[in-house]
Short mmCIF file of C-alpha atoms and ligand atoms in Angstrom, two decimals:
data_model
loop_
_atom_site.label_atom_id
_atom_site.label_comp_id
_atom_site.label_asym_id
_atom_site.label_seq_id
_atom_site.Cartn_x
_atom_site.Cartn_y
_atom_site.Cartn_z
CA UNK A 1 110.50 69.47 102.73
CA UNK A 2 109.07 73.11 102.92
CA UNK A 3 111.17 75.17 104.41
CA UNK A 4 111.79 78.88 105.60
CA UNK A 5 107.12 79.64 105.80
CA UNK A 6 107.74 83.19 107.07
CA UNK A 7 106.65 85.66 104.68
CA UNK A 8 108.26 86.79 101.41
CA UNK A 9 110.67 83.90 101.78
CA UNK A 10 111.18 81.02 98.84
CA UNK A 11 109.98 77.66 99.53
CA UNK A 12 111.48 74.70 98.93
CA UNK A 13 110.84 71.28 98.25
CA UNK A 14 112.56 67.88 97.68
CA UNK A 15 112.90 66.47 94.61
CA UNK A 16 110.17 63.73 94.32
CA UNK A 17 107.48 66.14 95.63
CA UNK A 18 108.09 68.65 92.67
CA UNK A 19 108.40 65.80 90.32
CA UNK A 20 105.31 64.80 91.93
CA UNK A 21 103.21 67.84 91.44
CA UNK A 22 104.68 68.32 87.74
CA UNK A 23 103.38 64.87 86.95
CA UNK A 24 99.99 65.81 87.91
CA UNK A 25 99.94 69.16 86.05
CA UNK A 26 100.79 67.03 83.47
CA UNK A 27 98.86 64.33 83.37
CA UNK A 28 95.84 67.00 84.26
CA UNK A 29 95.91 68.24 80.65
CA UNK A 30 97.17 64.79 79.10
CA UNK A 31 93.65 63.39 80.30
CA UNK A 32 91.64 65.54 78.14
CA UNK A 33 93.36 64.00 75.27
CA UNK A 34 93.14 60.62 76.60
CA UNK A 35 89.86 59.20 74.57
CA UNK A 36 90.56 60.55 71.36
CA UNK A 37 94.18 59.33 71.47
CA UNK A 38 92.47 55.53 72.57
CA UNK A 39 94.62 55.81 75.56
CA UNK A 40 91.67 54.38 77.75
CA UNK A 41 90.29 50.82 78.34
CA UNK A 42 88.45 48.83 80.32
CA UNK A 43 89.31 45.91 82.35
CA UNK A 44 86.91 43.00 84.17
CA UNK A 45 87.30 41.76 87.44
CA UNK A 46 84.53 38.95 88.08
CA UNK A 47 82.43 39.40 91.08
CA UNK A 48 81.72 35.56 92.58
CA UNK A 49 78.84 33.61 94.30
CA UNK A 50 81.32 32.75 97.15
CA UNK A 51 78.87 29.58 98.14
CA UNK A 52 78.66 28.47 94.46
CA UNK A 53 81.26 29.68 92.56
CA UNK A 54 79.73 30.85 89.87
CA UNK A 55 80.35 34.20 87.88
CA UNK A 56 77.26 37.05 89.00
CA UNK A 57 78.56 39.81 87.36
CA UNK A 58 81.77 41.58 86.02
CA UNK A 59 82.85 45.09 87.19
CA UNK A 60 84.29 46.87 84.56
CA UNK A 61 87.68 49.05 86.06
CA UNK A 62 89.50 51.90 83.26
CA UNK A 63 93.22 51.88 82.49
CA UNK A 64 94.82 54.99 81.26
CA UNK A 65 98.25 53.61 79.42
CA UNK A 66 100.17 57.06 78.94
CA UNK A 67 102.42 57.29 75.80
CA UNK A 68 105.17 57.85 78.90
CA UNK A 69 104.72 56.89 82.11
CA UNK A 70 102.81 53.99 80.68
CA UNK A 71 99.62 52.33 83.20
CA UNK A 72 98.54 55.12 84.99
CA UNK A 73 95.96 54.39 88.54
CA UNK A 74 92.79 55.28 88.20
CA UNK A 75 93.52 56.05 92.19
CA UNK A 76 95.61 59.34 90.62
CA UNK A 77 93.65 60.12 87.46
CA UNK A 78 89.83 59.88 88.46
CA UNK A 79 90.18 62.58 90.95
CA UNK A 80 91.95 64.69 87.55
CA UNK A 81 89.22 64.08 86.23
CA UNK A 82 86.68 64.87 88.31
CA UNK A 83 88.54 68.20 88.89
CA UNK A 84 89.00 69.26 85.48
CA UNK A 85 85.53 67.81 84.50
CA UNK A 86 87.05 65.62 81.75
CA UNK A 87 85.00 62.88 84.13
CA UNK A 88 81.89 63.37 82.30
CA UNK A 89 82.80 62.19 79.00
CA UNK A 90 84.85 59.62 80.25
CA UNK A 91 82.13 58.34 82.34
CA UNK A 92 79.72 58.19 79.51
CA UNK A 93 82.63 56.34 77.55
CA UNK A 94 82.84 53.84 80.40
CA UNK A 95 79.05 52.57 80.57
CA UNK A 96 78.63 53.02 77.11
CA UNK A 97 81.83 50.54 76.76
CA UNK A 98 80.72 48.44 79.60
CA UNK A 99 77.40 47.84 78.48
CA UNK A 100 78.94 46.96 74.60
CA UNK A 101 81.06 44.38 76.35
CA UNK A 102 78.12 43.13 78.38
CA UNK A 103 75.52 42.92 75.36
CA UNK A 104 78.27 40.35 73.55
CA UNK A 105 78.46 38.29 76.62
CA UNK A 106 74.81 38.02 76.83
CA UNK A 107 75.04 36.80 73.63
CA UNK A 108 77.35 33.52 74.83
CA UNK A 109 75.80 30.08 75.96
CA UNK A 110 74.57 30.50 79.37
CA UNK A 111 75.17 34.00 80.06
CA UNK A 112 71.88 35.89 79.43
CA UNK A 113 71.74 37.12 82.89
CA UNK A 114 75.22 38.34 83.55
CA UNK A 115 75.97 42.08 85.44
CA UNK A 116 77.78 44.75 84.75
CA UNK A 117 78.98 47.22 88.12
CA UNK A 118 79.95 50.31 86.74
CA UNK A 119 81.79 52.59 88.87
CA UNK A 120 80.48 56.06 88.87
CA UNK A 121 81.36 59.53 90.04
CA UNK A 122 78.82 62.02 91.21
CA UNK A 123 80.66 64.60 89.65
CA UNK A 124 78.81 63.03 86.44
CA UNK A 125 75.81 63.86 87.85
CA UNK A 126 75.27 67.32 86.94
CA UNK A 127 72.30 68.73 85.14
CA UNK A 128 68.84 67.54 84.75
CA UNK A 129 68.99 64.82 82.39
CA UNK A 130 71.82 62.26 83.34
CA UNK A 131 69.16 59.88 84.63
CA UNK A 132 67.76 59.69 81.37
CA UNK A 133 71.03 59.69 79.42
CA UNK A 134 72.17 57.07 81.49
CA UNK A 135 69.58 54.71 80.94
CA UNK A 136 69.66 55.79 77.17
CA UNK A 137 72.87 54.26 77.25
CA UNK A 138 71.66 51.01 78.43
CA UNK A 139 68.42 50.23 76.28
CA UNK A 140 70.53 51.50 72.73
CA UNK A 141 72.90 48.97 73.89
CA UNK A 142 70.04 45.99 73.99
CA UNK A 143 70.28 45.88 77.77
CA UNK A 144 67.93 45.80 80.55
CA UNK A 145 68.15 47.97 83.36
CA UNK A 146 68.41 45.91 86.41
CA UNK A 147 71.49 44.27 84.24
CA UNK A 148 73.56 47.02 85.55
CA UNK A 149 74.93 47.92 88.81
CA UNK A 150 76.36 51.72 89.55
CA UNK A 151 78.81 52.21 91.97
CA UNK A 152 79.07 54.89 94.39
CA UNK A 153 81.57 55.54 96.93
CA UNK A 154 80.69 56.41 100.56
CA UNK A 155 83.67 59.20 100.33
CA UNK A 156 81.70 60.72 97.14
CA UNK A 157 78.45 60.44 98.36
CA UNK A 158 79.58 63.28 101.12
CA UNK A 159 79.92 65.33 98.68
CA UNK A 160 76.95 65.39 97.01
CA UNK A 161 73.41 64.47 97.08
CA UNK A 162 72.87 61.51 94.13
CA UNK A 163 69.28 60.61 95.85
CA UNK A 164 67.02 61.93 93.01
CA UNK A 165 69.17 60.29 90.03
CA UNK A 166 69.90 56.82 91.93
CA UNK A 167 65.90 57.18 92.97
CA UNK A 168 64.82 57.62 89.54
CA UNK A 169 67.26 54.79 88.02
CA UNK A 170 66.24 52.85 90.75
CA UNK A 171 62.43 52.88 89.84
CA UNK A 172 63.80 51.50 86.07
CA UNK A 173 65.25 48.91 87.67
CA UNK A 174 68.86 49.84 87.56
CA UNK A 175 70.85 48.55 90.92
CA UNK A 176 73.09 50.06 93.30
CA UNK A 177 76.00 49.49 95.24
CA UNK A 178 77.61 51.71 97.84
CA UNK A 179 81.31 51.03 97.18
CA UNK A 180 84.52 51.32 100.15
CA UNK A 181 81.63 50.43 102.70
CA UNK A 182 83.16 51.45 105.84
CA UNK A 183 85.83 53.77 104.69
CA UNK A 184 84.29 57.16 105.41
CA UNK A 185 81.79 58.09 107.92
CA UNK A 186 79.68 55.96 107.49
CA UNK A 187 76.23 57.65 108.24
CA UNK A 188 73.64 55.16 108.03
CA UNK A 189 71.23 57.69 107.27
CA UNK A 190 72.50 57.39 103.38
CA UNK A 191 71.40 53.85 103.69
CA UNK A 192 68.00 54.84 104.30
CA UNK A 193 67.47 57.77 101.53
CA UNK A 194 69.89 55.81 98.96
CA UNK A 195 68.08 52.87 97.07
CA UNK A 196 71.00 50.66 97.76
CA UNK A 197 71.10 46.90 97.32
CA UNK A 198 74.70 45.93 97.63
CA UNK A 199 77.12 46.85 100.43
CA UNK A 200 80.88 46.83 99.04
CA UNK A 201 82.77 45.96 102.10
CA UNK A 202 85.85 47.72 101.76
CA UNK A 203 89.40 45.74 101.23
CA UNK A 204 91.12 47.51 103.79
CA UNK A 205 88.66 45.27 106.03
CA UNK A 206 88.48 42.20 104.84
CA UNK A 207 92.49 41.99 104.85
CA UNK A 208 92.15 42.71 108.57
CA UNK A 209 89.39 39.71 108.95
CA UNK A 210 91.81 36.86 109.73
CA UNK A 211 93.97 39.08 111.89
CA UNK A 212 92.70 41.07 114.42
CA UNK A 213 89.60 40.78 116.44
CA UNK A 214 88.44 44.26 115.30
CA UNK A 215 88.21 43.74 111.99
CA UNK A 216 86.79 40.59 111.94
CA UNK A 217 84.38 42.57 114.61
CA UNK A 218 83.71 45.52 111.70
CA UNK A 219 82.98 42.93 108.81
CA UNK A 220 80.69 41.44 110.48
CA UNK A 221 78.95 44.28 112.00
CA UNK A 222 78.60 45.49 108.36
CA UNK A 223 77.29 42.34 107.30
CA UNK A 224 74.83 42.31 110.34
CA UNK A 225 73.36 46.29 108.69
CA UNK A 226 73.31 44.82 105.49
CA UNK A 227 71.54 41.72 106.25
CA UNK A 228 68.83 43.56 108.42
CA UNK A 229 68.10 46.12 105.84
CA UNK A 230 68.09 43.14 103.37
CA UNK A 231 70.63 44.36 101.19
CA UNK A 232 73.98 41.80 99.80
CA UNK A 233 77.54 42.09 100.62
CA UNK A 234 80.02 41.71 98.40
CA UNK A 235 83.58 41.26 100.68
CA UNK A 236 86.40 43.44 97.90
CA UNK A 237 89.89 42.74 97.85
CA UNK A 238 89.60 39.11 98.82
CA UNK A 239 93.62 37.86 98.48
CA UNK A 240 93.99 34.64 100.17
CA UNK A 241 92.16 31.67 101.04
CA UNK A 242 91.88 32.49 104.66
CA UNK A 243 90.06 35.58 104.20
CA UNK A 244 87.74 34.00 101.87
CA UNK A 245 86.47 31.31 104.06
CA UNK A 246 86.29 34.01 106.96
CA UNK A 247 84.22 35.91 104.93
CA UNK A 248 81.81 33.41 103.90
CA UNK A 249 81.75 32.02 107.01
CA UNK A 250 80.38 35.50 108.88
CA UNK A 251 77.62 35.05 106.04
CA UNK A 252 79.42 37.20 103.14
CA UNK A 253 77.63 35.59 99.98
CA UNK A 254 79.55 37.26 97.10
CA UNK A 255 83.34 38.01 96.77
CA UNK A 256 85.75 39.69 94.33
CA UNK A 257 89.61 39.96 94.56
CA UNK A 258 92.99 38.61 93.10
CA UNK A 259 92.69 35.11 94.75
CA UNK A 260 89.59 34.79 92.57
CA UNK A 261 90.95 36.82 89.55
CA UNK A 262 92.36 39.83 89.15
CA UNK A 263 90.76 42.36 86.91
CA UNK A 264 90.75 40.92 83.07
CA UNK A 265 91.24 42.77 80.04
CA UNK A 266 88.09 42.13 77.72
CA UNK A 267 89.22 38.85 75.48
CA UNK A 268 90.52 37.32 78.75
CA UNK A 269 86.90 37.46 80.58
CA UNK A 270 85.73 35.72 77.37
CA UNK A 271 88.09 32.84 77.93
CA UNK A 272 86.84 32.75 81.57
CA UNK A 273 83.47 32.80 80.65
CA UNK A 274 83.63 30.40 77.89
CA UNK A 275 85.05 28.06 79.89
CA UNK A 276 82.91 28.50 83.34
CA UNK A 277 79.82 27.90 82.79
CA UNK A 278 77.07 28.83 85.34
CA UNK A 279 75.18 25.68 86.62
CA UNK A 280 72.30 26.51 85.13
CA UNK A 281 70.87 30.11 82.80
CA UNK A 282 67.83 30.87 85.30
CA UNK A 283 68.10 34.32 86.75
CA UNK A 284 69.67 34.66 90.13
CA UNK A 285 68.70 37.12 93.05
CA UNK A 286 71.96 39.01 93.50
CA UNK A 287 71.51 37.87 97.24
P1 LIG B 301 86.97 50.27 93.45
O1 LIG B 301 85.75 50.54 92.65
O2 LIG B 301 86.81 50.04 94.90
O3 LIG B 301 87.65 49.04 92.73
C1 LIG B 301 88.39 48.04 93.38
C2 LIG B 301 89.88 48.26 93.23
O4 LIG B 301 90.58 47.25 93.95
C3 LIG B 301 90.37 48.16 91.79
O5 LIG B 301 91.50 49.03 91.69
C4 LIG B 301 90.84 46.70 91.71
O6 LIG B 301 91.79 46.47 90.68
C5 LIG B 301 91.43 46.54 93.07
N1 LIG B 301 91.42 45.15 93.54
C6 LIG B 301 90.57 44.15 93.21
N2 LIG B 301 90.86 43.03 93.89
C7 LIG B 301 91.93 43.31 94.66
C8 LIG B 301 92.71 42.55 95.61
O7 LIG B 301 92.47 41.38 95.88
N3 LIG B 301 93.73 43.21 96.22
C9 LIG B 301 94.04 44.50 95.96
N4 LIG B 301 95.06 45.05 96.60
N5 LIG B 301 93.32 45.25 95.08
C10 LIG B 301 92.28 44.66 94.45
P2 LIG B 301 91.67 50.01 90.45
O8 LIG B 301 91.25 49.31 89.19
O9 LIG B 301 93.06 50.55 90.55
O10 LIG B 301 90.62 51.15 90.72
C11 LIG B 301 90.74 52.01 91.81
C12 LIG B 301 89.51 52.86 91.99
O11 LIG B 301 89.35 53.76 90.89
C13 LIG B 301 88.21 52.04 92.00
O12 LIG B 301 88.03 51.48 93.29
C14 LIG B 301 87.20 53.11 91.65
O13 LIG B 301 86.85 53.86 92.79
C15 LIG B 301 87.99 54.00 90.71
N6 LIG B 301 87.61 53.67 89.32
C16 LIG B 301 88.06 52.69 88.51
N7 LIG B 301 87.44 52.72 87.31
C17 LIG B 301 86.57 53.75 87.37
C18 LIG B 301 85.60 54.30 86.44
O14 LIG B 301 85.40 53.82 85.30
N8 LIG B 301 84.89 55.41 86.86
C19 LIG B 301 85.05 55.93 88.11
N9 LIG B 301 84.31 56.99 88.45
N10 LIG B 301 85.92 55.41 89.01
C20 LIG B 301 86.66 54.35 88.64
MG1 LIG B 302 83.92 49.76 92.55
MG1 LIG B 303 85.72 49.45 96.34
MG1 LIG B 304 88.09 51.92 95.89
#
């Protein structure tokens, strides 16, 4: 607790809120060293057909284990680095990694036309060229385009403008989501100058949709937008079996969360996928 504001007088906090801000100092400057010291991976969390099934696509989440403090959020440490700018090298390490993993699934039985949603941060977005970096990423990696899906958060988009890079991905055939749907204020203007396909409807509502009648009333208000703009929904943070069948039933066609899996580490999504197939290898519409 801060106390004693008036001027030229000490202030003082409790314990865990010092140990708090250390930590972040910290960790601040431990990110930098985080990729060369292979303190970063990536984990898989399957994003479902909710009416078939069936594996769509995978979307690949980091993991920072520190030498310390051991798994570290990606809730504390992607806002590090987007401060400190470390985000821009680890974001290139990310899809690169991402779309490695995905070109070896692609090369299983059946799963030619797998995704890959990669989350991204518009602080990677500087400078002239990232469009054309980014999809220089995908081809040397043997991948089409419109195999991957970036994902951009409402709260980021705020902050700054990502039209010209999503537009000029977009015309390559790369896909987008808007991610947290919901979350922050949610101008539906962005949904117009954005080449969005997929609405990410945030967990914080779909946890609500078997309690009360507001969120249920928000979900499916979102699902009515997406549906008239003719973009998917993909319902996030799906726990139990309740909220999945509310989901589906207010027309939600594709789900992720821990009652379907929880995020994988890579040989672990092999295992799933080698023993799920997809009912057949012909390419899907996402919707
Ligand atoms: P997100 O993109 O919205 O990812 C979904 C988060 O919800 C993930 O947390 C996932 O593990 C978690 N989750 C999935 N299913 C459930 C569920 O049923 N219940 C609950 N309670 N949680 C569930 P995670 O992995 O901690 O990531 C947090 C956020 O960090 C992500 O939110 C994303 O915004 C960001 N992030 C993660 N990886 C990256 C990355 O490579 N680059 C960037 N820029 N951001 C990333
Ligand atoms: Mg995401
Ligand atoms: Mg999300
Ligand atoms: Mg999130």
């Amino acid at each position: 607790v801060a106390k004693g504001r008036g001027p030229g007088q000490v202030e003082v906090f409790d314990d865990a809120a010092s140990h708090r801000s250390l930590d972040r100092l910290d960790l601040r400057s431990e990110l930098r060293h985080a990729l060369d010291r292979d303190q970063l991976a990536l984990h898989y969390q399957p994003i479902f057909s909710l009416n078939t099934g069936r594996i769509l696509a995978f979307e690949a989440l980091l993991r920072w284990t520190h030498p310390h403090h051991g798994s570290v959020s990606p809730d504390v440490f992607i806002p590090l680095a987007e401060d400190t700018g470390a985000i821009v090298e680890i974001g290139r390490w990310v899809l690169d990694q991402a779309c490695r993993q995905l070109a070896i699934w692609h090369r299983l039985p059946h799963w030619r036309t797998l995704a890959m949603a990669v989350n991204i941060s518009p602080a990677q977005l500087r400078g002239t060229k990232v469009a054309e970096e980014t999809l220089g990423v995908i081809r040397r990696t043997g991948l089409e385009p419109s195999d991957i899906w970036l994902e951009i958060t409402e709260h980021s988009y705020l902050r700054h403008d990502v039209t010209e890079y999503a537009t000029t991905l977009r015309a390559a055939g790369v896909r987008f989501a808007l991610d947290d749907f919901g979350t922050a204020y949610s101008n539906l203007a962005y949904l117009k100058r954005l080449p969005i396909e997929i609405l990410k409807i945030d967990r914080s509502f779909v946890s609500g949709v078997t309690g009360p009648e507001l969120d249920l009333s928000i979900v499916r208000a979102i699902i009515a937008i997406a549906d008239s703009l003719g973009l998917s929904c993909i319902a996030e943070g799906i726990e139990t079996e309740e909220q999945r069948v509310a989901v589906q039933e207010l027309g939600c066609r594709l789900g992720q969360g821990f009652l379907l899996s929880p995020p994988l580490p890579p040989e672990e999504a092999t295992e799933l996928l080698r023993t799920e197939y997809p009912l057949d290898a012909v390419r899907v519409p996402i919707r």
